[in-house]
CSV table of C-alpha atoms in Angstrom, one decimal:
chain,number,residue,atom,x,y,z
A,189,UNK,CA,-14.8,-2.2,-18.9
A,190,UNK,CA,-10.6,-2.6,-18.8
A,191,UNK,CA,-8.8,-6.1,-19.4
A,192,UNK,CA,-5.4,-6.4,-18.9
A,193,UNK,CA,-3.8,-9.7,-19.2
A,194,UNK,CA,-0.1,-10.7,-18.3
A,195,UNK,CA,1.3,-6.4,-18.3
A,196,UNK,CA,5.0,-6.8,-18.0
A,197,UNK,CA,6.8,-3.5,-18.5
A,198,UNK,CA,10.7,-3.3,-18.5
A,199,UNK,CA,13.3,-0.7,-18.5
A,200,UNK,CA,16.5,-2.3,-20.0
A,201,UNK,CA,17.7,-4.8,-17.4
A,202,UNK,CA,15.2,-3.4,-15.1
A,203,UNK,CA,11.6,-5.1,-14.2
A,204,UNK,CA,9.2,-2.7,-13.5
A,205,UNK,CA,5.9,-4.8,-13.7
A,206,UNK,CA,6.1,-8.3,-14.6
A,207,UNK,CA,2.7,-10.1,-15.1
A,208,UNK,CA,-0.3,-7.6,-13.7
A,209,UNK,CA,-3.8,-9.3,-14.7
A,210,UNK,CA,-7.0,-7.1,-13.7
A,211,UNK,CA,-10.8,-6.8,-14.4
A,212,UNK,CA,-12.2,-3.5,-14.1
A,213,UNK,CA,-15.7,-3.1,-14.0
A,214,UNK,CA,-18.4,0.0,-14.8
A,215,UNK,CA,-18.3,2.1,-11.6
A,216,UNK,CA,-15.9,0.2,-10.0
A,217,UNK,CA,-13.1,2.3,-7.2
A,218,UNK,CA,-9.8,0.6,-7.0
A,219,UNK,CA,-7.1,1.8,-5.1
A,220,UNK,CA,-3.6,0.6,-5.6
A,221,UNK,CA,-1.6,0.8,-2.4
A,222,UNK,CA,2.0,-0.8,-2.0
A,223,UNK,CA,5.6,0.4,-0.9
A,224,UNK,CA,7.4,2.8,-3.2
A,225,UNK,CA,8.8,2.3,-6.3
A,226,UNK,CA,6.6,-1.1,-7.2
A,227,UNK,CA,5.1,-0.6,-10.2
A,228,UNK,CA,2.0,1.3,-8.9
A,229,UNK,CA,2.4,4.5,-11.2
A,230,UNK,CA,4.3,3.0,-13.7
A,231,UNK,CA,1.0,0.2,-13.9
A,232,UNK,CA,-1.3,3.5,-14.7
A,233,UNK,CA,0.5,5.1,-17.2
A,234,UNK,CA,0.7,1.8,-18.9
A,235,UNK,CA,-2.9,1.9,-19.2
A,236,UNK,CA,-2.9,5.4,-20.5
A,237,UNK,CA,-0.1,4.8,-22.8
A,238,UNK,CA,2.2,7.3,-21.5
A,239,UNK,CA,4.7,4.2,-21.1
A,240,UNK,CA,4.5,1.7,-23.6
A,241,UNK,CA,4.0,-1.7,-22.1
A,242,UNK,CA,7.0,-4.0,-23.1
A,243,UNK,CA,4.4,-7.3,-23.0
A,244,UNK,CA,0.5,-8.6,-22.3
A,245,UNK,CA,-2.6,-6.7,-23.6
A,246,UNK,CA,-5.0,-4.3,-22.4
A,247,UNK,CA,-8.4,-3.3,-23.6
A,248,UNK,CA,-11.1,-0.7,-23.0
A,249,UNK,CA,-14.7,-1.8,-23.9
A,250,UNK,CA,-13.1,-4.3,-26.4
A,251,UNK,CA,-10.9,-1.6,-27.5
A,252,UNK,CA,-7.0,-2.7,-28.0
A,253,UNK,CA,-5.0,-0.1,-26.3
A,254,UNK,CA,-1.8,-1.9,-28.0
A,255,UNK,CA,-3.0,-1.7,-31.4
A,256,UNK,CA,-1.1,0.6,-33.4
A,257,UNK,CA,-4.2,1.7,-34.8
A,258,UNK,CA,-6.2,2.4,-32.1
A,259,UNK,CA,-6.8,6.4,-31.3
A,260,UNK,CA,-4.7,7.1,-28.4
A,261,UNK,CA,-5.8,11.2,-28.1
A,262,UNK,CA,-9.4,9.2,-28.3
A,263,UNK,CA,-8.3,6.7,-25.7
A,264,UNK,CA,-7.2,9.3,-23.3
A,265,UNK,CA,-10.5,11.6,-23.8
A,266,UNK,CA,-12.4,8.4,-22.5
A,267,UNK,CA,-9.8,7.4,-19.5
A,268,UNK,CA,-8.3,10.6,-18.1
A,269,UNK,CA,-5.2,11.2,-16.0
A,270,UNK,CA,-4.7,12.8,-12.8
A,271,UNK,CA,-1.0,13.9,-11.9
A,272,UNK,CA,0.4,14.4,-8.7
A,273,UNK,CA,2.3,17.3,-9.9
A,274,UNK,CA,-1.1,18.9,-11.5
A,275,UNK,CA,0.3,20.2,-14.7
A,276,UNK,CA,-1.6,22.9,-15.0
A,277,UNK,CA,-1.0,25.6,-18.0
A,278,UNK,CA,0.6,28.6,-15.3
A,279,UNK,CA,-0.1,31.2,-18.2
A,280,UNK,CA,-3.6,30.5,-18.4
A,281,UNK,CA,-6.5,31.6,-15.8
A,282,UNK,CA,-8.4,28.1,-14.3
A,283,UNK,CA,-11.3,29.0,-16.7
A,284,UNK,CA,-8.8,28.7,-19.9
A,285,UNK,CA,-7.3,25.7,-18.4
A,286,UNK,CA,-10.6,23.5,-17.7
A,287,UNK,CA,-11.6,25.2,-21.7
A,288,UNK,CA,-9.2,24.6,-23.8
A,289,UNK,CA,-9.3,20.2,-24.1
A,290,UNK,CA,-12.9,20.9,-24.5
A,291,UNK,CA,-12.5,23.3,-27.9
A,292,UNK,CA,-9.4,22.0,-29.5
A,293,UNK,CA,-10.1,18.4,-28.7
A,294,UNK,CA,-14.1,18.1,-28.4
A,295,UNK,CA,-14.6,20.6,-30.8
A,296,UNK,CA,-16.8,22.3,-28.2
A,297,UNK,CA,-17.8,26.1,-29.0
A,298,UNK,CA,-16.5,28.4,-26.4
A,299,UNK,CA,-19.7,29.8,-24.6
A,300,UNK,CA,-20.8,25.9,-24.1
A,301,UNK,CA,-17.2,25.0,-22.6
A,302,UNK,CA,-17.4,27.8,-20.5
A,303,UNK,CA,-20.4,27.4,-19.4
A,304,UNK,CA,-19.8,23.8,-18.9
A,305,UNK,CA,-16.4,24.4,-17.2
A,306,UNK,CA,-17.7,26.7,-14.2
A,307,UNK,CA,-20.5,24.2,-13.6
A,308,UNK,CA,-17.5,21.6,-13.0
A,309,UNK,CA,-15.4,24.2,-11.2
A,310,UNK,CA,-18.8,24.8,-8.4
A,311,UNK,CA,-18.5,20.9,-8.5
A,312,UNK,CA,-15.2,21.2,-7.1
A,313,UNK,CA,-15.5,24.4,-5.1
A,314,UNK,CA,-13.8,26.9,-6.8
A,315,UNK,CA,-16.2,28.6,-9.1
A,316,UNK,CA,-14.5,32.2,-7.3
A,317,UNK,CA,-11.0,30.9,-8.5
A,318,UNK,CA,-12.4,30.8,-12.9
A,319,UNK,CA,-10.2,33.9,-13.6
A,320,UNK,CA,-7.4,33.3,-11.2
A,321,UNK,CA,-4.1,32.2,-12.7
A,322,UNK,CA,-2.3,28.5,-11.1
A,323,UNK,CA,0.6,30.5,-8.9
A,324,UNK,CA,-2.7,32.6,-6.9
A,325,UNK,CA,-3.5,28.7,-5.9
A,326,UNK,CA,-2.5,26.3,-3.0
A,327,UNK,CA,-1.5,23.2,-3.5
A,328,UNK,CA,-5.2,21.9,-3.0
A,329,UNK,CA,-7.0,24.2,-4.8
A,330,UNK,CA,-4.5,23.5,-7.5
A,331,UNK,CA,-5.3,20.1,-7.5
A,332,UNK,CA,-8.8,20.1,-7.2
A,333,UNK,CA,-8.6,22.2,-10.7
A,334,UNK,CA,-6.4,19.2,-12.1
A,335,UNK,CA,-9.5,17.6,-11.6
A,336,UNK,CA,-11.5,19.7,-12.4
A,337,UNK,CA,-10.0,19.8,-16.0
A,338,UNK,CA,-10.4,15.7,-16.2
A,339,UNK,CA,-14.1,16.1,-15.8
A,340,UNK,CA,-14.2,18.9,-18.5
A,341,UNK,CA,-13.1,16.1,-20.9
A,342,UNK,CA,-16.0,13.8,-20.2
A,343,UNK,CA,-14.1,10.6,-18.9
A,344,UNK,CA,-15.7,7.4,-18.4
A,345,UNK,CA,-12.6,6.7,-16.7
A,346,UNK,CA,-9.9,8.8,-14.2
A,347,UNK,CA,-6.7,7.7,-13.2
A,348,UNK,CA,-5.1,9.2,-10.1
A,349,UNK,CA,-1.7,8.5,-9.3
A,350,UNK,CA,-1.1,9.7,-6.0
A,351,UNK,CA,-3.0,13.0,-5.8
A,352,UNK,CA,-2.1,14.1,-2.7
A,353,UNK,CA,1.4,13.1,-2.3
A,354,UNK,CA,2.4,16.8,-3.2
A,355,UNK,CA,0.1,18.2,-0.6
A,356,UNK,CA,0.4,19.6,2.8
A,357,UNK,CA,-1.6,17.6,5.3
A,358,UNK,CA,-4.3,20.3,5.6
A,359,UNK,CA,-4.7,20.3,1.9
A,360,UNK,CA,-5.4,16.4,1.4
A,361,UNK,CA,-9.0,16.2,2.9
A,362,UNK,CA,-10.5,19.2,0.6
A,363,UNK,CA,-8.8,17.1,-2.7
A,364,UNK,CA,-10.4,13.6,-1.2
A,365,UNK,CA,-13.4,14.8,-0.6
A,366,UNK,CA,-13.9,15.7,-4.7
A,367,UNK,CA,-12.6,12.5,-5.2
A,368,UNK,CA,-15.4,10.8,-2.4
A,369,UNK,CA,-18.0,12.7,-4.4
A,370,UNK,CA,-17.1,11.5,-8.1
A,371,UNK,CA,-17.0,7.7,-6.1
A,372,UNK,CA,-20.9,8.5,-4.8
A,373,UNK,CA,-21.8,9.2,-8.3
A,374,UNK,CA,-20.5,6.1,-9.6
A,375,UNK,CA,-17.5,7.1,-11.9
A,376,UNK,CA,-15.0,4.4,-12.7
A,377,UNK,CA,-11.5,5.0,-10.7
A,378,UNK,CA,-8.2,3.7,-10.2
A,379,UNK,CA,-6.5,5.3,-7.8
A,380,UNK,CA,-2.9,5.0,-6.6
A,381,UNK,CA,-2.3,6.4,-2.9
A,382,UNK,CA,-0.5,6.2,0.4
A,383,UNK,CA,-3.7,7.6,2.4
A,384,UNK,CA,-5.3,4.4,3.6
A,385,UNK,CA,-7.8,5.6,5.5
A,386,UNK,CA,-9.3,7.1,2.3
A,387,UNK,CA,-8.3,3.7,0.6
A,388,UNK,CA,-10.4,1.8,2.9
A,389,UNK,CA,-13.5,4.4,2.5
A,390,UNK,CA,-13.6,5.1,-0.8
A,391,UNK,CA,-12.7,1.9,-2.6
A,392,UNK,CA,-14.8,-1.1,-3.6
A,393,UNK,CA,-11.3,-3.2,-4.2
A,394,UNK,CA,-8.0,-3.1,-3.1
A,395,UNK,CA,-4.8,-4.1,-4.9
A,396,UNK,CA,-1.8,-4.2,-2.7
A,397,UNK,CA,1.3,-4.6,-5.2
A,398,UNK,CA,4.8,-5.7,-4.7
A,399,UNK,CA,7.8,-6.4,-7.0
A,400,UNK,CA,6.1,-4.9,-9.8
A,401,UNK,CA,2.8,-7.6,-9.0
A,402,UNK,CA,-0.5,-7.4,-7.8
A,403,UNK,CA,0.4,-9.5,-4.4
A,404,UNK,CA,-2.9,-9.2,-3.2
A,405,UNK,CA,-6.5,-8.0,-3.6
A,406,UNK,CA,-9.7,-8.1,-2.2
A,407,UNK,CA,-12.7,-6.3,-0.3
A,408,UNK,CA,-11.0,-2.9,1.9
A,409,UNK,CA,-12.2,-5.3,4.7
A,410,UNK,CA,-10.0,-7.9,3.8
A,411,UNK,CA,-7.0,-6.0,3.2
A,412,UNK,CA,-7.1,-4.2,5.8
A,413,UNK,CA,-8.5,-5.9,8.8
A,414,UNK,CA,-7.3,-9.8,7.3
A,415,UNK,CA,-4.8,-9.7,5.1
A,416,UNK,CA,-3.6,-13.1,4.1
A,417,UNK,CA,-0.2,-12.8,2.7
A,418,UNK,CA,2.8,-11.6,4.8
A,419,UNK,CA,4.3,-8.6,3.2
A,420,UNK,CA,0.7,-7.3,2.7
A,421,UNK,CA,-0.1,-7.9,6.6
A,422,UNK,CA,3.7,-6.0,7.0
A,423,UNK,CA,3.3,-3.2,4.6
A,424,UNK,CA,-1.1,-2.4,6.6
A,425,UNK,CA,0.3,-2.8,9.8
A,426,UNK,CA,3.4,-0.8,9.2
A,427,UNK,CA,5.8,-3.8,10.8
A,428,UNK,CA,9.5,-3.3,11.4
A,429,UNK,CA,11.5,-6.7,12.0
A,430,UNK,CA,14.2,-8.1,13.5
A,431,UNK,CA,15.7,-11.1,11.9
A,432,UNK,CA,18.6,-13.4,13.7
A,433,UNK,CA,19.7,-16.6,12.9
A,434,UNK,CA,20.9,-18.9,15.6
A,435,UNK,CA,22.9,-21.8,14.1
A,436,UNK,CA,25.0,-23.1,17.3
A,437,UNK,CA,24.1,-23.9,21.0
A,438,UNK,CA,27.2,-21.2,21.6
A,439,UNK,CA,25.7,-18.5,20.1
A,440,UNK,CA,26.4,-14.9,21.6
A,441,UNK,CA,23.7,-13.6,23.2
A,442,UNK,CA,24.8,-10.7,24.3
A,443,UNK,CA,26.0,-9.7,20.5
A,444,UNK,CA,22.2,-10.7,20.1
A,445,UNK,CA,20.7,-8.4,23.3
A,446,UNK,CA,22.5,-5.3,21.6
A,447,UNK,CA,21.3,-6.0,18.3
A,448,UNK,CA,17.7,-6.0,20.1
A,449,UNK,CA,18.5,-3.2,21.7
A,450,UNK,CA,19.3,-0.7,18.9
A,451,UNK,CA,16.0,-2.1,17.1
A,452,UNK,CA,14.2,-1.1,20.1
A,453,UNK,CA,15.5,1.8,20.1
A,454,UNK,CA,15.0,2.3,16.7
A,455,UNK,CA,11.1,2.0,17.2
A,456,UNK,CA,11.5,4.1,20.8
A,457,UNK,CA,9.9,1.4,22.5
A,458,UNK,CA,9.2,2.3,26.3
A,459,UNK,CA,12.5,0.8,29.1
A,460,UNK,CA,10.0,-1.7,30.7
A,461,UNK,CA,9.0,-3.2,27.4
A,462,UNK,CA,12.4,-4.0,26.2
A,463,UNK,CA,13.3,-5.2,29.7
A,464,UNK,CA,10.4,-7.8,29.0
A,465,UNK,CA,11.2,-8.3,25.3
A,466,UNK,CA,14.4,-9.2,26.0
A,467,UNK,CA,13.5,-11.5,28.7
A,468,UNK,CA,10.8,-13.2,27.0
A,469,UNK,CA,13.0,-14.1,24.0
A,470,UNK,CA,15.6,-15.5,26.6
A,471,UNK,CA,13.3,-17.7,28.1
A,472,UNK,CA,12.3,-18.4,24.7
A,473,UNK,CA,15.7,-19.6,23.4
A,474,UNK,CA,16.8,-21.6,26.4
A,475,UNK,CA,13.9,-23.7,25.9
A,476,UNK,CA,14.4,-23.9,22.3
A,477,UNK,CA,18.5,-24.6,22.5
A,478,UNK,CA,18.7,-28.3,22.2
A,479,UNK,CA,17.6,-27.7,18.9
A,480,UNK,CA,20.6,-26.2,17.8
A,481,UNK,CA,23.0,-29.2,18.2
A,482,UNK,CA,20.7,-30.4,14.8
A,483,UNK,CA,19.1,-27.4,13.4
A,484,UNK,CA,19.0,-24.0,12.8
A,485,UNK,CA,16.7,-21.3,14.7
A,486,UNK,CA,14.7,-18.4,13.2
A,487,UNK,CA,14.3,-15.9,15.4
A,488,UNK,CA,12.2,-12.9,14.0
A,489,UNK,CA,11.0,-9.7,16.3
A,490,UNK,CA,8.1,-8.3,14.3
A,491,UNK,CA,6.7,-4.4,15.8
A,492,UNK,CA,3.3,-3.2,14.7
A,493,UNK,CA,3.3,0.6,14.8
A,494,UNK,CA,-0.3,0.6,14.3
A,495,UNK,CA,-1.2,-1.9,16.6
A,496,UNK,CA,1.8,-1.3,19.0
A,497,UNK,CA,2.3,-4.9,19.5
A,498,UNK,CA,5.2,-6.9,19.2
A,499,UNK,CA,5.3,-10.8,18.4
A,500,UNK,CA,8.4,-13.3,18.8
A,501,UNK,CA,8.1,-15.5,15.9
A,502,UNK,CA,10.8,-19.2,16.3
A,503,UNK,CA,10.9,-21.1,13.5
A,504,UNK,CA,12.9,-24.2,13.2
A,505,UNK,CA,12.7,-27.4,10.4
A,506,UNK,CA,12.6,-31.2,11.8
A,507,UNK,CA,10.2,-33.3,13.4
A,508,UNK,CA,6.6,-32.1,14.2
A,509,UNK,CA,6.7,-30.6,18.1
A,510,UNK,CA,5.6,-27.7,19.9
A,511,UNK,CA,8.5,-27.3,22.5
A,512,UNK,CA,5.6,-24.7,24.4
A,513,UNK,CA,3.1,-27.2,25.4
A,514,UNK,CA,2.6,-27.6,28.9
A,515,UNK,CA,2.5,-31.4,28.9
A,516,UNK,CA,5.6,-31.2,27.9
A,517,UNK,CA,7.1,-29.3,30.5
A,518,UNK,CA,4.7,-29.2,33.4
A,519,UNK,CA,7.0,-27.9,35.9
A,520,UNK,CA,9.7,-25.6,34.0
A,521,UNK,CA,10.2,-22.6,35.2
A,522,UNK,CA,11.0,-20.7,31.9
A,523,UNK,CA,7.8,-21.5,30.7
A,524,UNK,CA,6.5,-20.2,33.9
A,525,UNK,CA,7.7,-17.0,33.1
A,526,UNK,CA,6.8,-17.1,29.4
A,527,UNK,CA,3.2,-17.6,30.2
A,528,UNK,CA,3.4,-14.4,32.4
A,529,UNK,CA,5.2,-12.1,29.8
A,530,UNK,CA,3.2,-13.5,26.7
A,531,UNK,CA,-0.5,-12.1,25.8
A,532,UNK,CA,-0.7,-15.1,23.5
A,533,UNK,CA,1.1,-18.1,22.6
A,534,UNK,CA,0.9,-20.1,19.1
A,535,UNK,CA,2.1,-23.2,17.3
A,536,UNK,CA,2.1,-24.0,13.5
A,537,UNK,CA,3.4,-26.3,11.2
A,538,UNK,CA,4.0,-24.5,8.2
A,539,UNK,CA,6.1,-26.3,5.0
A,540,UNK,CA,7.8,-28.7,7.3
A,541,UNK,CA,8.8,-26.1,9.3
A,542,UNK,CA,7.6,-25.6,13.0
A,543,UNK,CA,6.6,-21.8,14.1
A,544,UNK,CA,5.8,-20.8,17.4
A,545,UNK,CA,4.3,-17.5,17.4
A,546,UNK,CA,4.6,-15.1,20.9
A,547,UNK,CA,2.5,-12.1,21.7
A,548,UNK,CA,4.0,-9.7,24.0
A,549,UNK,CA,1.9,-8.2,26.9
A,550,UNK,CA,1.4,-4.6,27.2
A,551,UNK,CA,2.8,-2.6,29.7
């Protein structure tokens, strides 16, 4: 149903997309997650040629939206728009604002938009609102009248870029549930939004995009519960890090313990956790430190708000090793203890670089 090959859209100097490629199929949900100011919104109103796209093609049924003459009020009519700010007419009544794409652009006769108009406004519950003006509405309600006005035009098509951003959290549900209902009866959506429990529920694909790309994609169980790619796995599981890099056997560890300590109490992590934290990476480092006469260290603290797990990630280039493994060091003591603090312990060799990977017990 849409093709886009190789998007790129630039702003001067300024990359906002740089090579998006995507397949969008009849019925199809797609949500669009990703960090802000990526691409995400900028991606859909390349599609609906509000922005013109500065490279790469994109078609609609075979349709080129980059041809100069293809129909663009047409183009719209058939793939709709959904603002987070609503943009609704404030000195018309709902009813006049759902009617009024219908009879100028669909050539629709009044009683027949009308009529068709409050069928749509049931659909979204607010058939009571049809002769209230925008300002008598909340945020939701107006919202769900945004909507509503969409599906007056007949799309094939909706875009939403971020719906609910300009919502109260009470209002989000009532606006995603009109959005769950048009996924049940199979329209085709793209939908760009921060609510990723919705994301996960309502979608049948996921595109997580970064640095104006899609980074990733795949099945909501696959983003969400595997993700393969680091920033993706970052951005789902909300991660904060910690980076430090050790280059000398002198390093100053307690200029490093501080540093830990303002991350940790950054994240408000509990006084017996950073007691073991900070232990653990001691332990960690002191068997690691004959390294550093050759070779840098990589020491990265990553914290999972979600999860509410924290992992000790060392990562060091030379020969292959894992400096953990028991027969190794049988009898060392700091292993002793890093056994005790650590939930799970793991090695990798990863681009000639050697990772060991340390999962912090729970209190």
């Amino acid at each position: 149903m849409i093709k886009v090959h190789h998007l790129s859209k630039t702003y001067g100097d300024l990359t906002v997309l740089k090579d998006i490629s995507l397949t969008v199929t009849k019925g199809e949900v797609i949500s669009i997650i990703g960090p802000s100011g990526t691409g995400k919104s900028t991606f859909l109103r390349c599609l609906n040629l509000l922005e013109q796209p500065s490279g790469g093609s994109s078609t609609v049924d075979g349709i080129d939206l980059l041809d100069k003459k293809s129909d663009v009020p047409k183009i719209r009519q058939r793939m709709n728009m959904v603002f987070q700010s609503f943009n609704l007419f404030s000195h018309l009544t709902v009813l006049e604002n759902l009617t009024i794409g219908p009879i100028k652009l669909l050539g629709m006769q009044r009683g027949e938009a009308e009529q068709k108009s409050l069928e749509i406004l049931k659909l979204v519950g607010l058939a009571e609102k049809a002769d209230s003006f925008p300002d008598e509405l909340s945020g939701g309600q107006k919202q769900r009248v945004a909507i509503a006005r969409c599906l007056a035009m007949n799309p094939e098509i909706i875009l939403f870029d971020e719906p609910t951003s300009a919502l109260d959290p009470t209002m989000v549900s009532e606006v995603l549930a009109v959005i769950r209902r048009l996924a049940k009866d199979g329209m085709t959506m793209l939908i760009v939004t921060h609510e990723m429990a919705f994301a996960r529920d309502v979608s049948n694909r996921v595109l997580y995009m970064d640095e104006g790309l899609i980074y990733e994609e795949g099945t909501p169980q696959q983003i969400f519960e595997q993700p393969q790619k680091e920033k993706t796995r970052a951005f789902i599981n909300r991660i904060r890090s910690f980076n430090y890099r050790i280059s000398s056997p002198d390093y100053d560890l307690y200029a490093m313990n501080a540093e830990i300590e303002q991350f940790c109490e950054r994240q408000i992590l509990p006084r017996k956790t950073r007691h073991n934290l900070l232990l653990l990476v001691e332990e960690l480092l002191q068997i690691h430190n004959p390294l550093l006469a050759t070779t840098t260290l990589d020491l990265t603290i990553a914290y999972s708000e979600k999860k509410e797990t924290i992992e000790i990630i060392l990562e060091h280039q030379g020969e292959t090793g894992n400096l953990l493994d028991k027969k190794r060091l049988p009898d060392e003591l700091g292993l002793n203890i890093i056994t005790h603090l650590a939930q799970e312990i793991d090695y990798q060799r990863v681009d000639a670089t050697n990772r060991v990977t340390v999962l912090l017990k729970k209190d």
